[in-house]
GROMACS .gro file of C-alpha atoms in nm:
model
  308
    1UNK     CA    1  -1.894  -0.374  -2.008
    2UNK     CA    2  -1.680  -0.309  -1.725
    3UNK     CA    3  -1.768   0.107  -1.747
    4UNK     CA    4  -2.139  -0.035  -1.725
    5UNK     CA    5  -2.089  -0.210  -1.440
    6UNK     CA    6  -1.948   0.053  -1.239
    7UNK     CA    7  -2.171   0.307  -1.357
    8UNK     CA    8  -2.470   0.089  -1.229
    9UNK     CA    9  -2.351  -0.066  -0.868
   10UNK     CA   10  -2.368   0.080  -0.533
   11UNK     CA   11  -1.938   0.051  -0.595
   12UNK     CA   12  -1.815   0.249  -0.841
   13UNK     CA   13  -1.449   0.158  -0.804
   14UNK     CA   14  -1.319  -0.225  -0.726
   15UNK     CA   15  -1.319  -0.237  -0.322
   16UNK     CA   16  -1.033  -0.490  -0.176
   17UNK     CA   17  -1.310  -0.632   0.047
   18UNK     CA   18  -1.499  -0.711  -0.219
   19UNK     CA   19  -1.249  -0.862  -0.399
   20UNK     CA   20  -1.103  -1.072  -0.161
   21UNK     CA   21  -1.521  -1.202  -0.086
   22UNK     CA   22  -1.500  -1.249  -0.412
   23UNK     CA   23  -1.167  -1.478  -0.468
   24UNK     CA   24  -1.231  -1.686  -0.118
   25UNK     CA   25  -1.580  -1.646  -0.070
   26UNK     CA   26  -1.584  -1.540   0.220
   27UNK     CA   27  -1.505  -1.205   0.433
   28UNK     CA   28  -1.108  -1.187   0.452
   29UNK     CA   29  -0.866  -1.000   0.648
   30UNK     CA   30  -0.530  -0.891   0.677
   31UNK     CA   31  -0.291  -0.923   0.953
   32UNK     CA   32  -0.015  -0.704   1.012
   33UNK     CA   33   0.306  -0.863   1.088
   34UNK     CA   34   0.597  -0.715   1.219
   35UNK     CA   35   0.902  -0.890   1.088
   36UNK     CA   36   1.202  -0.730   1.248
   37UNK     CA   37   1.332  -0.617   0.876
   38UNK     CA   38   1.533  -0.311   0.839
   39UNK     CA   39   1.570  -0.132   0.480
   40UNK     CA   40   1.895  -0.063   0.244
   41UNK     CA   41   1.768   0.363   0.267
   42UNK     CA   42   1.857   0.267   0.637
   43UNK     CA   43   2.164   0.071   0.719
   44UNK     CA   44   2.408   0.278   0.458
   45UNK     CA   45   2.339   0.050   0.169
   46UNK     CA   46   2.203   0.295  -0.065
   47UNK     CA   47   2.096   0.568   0.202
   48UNK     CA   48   2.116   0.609   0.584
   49UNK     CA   49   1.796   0.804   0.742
   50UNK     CA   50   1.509   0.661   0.531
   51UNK     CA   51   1.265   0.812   0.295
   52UNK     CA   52   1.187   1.168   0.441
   53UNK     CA   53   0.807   1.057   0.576
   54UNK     CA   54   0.932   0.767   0.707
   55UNK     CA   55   0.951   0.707   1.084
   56UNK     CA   56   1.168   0.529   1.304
   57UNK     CA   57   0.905   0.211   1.287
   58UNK     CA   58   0.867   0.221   0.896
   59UNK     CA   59   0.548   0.162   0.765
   60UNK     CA   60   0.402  -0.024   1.055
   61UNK     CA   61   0.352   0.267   1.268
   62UNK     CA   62   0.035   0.132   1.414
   63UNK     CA   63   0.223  -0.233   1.477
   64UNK     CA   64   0.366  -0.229   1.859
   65UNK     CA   65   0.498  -0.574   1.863
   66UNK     CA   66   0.812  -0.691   2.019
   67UNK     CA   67   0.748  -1.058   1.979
   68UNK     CA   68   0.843  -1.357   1.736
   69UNK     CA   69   0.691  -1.359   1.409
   70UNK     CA   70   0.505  -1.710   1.544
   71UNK     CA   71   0.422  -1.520   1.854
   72UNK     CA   72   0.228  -1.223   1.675
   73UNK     CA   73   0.046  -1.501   1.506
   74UNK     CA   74  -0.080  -1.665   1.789
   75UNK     CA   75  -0.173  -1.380   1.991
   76UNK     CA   76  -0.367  -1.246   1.717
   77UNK     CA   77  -0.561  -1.560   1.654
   78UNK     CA   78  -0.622  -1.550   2.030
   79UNK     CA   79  -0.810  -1.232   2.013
   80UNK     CA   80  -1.057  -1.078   1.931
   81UNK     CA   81  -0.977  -0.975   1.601
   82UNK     CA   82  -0.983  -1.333   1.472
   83UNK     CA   83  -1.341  -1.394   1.550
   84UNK     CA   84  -1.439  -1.137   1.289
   85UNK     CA   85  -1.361  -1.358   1.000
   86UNK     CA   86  -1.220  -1.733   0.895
   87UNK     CA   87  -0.962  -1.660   0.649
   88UNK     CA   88  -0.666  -1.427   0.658
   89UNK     CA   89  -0.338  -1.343   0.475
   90UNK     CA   90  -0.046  -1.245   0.665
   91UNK     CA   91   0.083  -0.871   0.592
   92UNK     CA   92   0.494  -0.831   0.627
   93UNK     CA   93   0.427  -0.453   0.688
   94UNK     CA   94   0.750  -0.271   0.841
   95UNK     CA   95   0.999  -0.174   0.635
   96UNK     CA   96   1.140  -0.373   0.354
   97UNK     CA   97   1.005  -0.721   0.402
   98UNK     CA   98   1.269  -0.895   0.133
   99UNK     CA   99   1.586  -0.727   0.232
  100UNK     CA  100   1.753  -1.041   0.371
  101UNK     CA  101   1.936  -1.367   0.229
  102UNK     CA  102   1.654  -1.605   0.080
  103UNK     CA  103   1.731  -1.885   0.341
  104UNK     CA  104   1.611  -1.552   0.602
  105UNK     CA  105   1.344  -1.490   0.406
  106UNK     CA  106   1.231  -1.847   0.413
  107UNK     CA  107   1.226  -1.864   0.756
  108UNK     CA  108   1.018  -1.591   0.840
  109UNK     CA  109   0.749  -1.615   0.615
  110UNK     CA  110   0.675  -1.983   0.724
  111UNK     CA  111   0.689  -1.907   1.063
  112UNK     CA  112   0.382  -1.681   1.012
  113UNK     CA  113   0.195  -1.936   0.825
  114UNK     CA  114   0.153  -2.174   1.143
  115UNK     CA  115  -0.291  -2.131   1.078
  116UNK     CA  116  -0.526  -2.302   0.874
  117UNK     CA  117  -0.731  -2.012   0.823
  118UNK     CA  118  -0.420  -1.835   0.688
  119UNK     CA  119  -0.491  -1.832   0.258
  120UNK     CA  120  -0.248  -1.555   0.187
  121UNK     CA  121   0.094  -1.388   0.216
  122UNK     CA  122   0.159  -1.015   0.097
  123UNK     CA  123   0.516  -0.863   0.131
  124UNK     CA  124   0.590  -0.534   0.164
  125UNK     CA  125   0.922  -0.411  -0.041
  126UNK     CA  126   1.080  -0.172  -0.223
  127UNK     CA  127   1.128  -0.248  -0.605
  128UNK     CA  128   1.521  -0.252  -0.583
  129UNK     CA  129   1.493  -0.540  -0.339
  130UNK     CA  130   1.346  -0.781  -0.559
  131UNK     CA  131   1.544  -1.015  -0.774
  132UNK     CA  132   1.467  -1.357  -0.925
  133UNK     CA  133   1.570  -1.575  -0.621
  134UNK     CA  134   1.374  -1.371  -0.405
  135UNK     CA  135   1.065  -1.418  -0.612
  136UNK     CA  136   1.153  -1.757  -0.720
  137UNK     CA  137   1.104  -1.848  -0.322
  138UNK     CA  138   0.750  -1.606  -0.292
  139UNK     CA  139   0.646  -1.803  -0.605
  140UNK     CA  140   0.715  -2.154  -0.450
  141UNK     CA  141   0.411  -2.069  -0.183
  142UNK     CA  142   0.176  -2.018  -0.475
  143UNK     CA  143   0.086  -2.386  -0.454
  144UNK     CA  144  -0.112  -2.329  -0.143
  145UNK     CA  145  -0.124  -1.938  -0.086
  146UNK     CA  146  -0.202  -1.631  -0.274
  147UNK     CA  147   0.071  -1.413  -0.286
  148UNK     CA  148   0.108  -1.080  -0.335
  149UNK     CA  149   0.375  -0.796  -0.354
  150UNK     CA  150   0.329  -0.437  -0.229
  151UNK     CA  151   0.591  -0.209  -0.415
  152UNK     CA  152   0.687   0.163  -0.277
  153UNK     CA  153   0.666   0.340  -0.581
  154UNK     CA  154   0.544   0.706  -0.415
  155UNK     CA  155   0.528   0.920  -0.756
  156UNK     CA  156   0.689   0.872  -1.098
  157UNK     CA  157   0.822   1.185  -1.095
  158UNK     CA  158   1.213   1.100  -1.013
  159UNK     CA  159   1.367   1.427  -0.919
  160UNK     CA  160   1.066   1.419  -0.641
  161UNK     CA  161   1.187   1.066  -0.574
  162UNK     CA  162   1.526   1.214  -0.502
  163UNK     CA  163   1.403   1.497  -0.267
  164UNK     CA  164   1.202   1.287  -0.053
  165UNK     CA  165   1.501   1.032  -0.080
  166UNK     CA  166   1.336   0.738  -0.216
  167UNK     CA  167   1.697   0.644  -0.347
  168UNK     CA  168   1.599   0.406  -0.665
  169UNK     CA  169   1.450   0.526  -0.971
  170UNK     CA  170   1.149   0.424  -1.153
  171UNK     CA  171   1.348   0.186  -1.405
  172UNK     CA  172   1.373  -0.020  -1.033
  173UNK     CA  173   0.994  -0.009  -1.034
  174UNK     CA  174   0.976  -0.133  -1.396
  175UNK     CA  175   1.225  -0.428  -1.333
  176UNK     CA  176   1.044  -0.550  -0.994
  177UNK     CA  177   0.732  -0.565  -1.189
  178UNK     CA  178   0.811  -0.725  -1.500
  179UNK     CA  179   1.013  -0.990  -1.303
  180UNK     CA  180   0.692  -1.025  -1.038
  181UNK     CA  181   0.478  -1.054  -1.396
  182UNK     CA  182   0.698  -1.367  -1.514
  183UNK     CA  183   0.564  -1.543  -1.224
  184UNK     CA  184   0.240  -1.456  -1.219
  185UNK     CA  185   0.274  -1.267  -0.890
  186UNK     CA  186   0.032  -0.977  -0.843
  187UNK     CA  187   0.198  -0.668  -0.769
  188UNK     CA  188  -0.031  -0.374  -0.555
  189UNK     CA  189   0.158  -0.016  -0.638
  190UNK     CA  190   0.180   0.213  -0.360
  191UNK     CA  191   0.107   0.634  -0.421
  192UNK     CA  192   0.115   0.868  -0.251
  193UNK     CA  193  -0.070   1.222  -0.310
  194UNK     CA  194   0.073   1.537  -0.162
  195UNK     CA  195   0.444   1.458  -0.167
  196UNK     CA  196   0.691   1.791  -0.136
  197UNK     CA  197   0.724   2.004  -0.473
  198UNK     CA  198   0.438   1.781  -0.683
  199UNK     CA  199   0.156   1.958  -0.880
  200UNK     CA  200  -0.137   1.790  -1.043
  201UNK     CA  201   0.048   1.686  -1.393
  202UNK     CA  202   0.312   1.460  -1.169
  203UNK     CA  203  -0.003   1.283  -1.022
  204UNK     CA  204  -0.162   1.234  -1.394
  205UNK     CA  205   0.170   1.142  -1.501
  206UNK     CA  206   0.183   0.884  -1.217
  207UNK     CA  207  -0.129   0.736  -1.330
  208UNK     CA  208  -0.014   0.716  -1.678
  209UNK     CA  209   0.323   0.548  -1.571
  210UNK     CA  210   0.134   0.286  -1.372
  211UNK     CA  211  -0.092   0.256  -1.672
  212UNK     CA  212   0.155   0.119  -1.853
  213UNK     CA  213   0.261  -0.123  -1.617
  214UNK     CA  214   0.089  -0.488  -1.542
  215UNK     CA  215  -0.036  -0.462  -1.223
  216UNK     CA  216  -0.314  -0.577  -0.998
  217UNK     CA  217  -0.399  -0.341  -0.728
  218UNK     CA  218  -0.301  -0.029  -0.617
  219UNK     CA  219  -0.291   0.173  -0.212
  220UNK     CA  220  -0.315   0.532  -0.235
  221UNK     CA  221  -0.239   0.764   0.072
  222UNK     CA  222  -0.207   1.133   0.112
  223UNK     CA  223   0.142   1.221   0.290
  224UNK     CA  224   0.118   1.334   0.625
  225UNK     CA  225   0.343   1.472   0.846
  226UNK     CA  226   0.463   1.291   1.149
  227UNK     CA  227   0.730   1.318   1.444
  228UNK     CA  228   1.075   1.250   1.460
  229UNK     CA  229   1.084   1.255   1.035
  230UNK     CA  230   1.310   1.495   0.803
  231UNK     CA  231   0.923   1.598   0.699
  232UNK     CA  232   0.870   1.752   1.031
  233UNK     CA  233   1.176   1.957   1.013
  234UNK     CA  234   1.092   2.061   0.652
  235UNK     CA  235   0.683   2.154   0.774
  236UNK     CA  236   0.833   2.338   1.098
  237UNK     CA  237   1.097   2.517   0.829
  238UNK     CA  238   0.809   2.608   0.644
  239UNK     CA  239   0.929   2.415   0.369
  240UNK     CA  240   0.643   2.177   0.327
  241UNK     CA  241   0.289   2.269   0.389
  242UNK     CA  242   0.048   1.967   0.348
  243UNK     CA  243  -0.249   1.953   0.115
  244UNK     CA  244  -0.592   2.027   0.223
  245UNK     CA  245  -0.879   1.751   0.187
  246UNK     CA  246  -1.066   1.897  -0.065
  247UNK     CA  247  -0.749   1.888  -0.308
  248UNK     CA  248  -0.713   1.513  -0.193
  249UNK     CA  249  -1.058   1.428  -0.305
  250UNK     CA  250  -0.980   1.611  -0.653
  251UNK     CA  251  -0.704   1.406  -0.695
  252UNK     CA  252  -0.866   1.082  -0.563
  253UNK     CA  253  -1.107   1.157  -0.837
  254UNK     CA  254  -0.854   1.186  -1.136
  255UNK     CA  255  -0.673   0.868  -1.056
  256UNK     CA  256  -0.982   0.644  -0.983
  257UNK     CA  257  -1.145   0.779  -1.319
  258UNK     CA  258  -0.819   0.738  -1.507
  259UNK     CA  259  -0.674   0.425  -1.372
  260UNK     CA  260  -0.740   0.102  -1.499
  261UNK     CA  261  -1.060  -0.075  -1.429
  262UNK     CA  262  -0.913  -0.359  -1.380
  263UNK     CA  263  -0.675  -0.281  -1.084
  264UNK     CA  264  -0.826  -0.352  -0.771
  265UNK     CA  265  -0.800  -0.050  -0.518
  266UNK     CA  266  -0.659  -0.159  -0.142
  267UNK     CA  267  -0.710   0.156   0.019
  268UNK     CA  268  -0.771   0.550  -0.094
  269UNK     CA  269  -0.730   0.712   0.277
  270UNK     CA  270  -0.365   0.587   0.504
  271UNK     CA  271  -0.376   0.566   0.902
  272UNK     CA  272  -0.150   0.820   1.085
  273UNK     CA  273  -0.066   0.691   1.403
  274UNK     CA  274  -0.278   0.867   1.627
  275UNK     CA  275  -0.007   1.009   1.900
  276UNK     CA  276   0.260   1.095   1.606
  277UNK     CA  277   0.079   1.283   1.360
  278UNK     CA  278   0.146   1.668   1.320
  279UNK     CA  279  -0.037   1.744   1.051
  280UNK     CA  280  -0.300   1.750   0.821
  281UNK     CA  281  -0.539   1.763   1.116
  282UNK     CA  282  -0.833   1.589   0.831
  283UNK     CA  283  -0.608   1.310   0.798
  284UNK     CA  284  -0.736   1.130   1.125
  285UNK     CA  285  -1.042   1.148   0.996
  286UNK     CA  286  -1.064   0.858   0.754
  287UNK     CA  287  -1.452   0.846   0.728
  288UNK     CA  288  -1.404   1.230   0.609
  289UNK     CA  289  -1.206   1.075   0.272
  290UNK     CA  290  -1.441   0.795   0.196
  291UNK     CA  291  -1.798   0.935   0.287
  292UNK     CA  292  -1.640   1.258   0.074
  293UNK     CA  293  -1.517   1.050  -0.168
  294UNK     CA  294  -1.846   0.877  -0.233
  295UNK     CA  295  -2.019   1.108  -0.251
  296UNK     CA  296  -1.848   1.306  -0.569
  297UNK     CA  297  -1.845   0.987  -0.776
  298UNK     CA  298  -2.235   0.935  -0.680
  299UNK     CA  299  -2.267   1.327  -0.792
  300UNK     CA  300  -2.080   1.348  -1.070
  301UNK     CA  301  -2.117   0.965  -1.188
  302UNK     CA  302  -1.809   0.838  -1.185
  303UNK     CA  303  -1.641   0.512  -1.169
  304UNK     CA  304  -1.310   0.363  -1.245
  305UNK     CA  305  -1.172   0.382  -1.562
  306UNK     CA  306  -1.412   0.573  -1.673
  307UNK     CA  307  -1.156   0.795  -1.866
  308UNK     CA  308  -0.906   0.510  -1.966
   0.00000   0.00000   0.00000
């Protein structure tokens, strides 16, 4: 049933957008929250200069907030942005958004959820930062928000977890999401495509390790090179040479048609920061992945899962 449904909509893979219509019946966005977190690959816990594609902001690249958590809210709902929809969930985006003491924790996600039209919460972490207290407290806002965890899992391929210094291995993946699973948290996996010494069998072999796993939505992003990163000394070393678009889109293809149709898919194409990136030139051309994109599932008639 569900192969038959893709194979006959305008969508052939399950769009967040759609989904979240879907679940709050209306149009729902995100907003991206700064939350002045730091990560354990950072401060000498497990590592000291960060994944090797990470930059000095984290993930949050596009974020350029120096204000309260409160304060972000408030100026957001006092723009422009707001008037674009009536619901939102708040997005803990920068670095690793449970790395502090619960009581911490506590206090900065309710001082984002000062708004009404806030329905949601989604944290931003790395797998070897979640434990049972910390998602004993993300469970306790279930009552009146959905919640969701984003989990850094890259590639499944460890030794290329090790070289781009992602310093936990997938058994840390497996442990976040079974405890996440207990409590009926969804979990959104995050890939990426492109990563330093990885072929095509390490991206099947990521789709068959996530496969395996219970979770509800995945973000996939090519890697892409950007300043003041240990990538950018490996791609002026010659050591690194990013992928080209068309290989992207052959990938895109393989996981979408092999992943589960029931995973709901938050992005396929990432946002380099605009004044940062060094390379792939394609990448800042998003419309490039999904008009591409579309177009070879339309072609070829394919839809998610459609090889599971």
């Amino acid at each position: 049933m569900e192969k038959l449904l893709f194979n006959t909509l305008e969508e052939r893979y399950t769009h967040l957008n759609k989904y979240l219509k879907n679940k709050f019946g209306e149009r729902t966005l995100k907003i991206c929250i700064d939350g002045g977190f730091t990560c354990p690959n950072r401060d000498g816990t497990v590592g000291n200069n960060g994944c090797i594609f990470c930059s000095e902001k984290g993930s949050g690249d596009l974020i350029n907030y120096n204000k309260s958590i409160s304060k972000q809210i408030t100026d957001y709902f006092l723009s422009y942005r707001s008037k674009r929809a009536n619901k939102f969930i708040v997005y803990f985006q920068n670095f690793t958004n449970t790395y502090d003491t619960v009581q911490n924790l506590k206090a900065k996600y309710d001082s984002a959820l000062i708004d009404d039209r806030i329905v949601g919460l989604e944290v931003a972490t790395r797998p070897d930062c979640i434990n049972e207290d910390i998602v004993k407290l993300l469970k306790s806002y279930t009552d009146k928000y959905y919640v969701c965890v984003e989990l850094g899992l890259q590639t499944s391929n460890d030794v290329i977890g090790d070289l781009i210094n992602r310093c936990y291995d997938n058994s840390k993946f497996s442990n976040a999401v079974e405890l996440l699973n207990k409590y009926n948290i969804d979990v959104v996996a995050h890939i990426m495509v492109g990563l330093p010494n990885e072929n095509f069998d390490d991206v099947k072999n990521t789709v068959d390790f996530l496969n395996s796993h219970n979770i509800q939505g995945l973000k996939i992003h090519s890697t892409y090179v950007i300043e003041n990163t240990v990538l950018a000394d490996m791609y002026y070393n010659g050591d690194y040479e990013p992928i080209s678009l068309d290989y992207y889109l052959d990938t895109l293809k393989y996981i979408i048609t092999h992943i589960s149709s029931d995973i709901v898919i938050h992005r396929i194409s990432g946002d380099a920061p605009k004044d940062l990136l060094i390379a792939p030139e394609w990448n800042l051309h998003k419309k490039w992945v999904l008009n591409g994109f579309d177009k070879i599932l339309k072609e070829e008639d394919l839809w998610q899962g459609k090889f599971t």
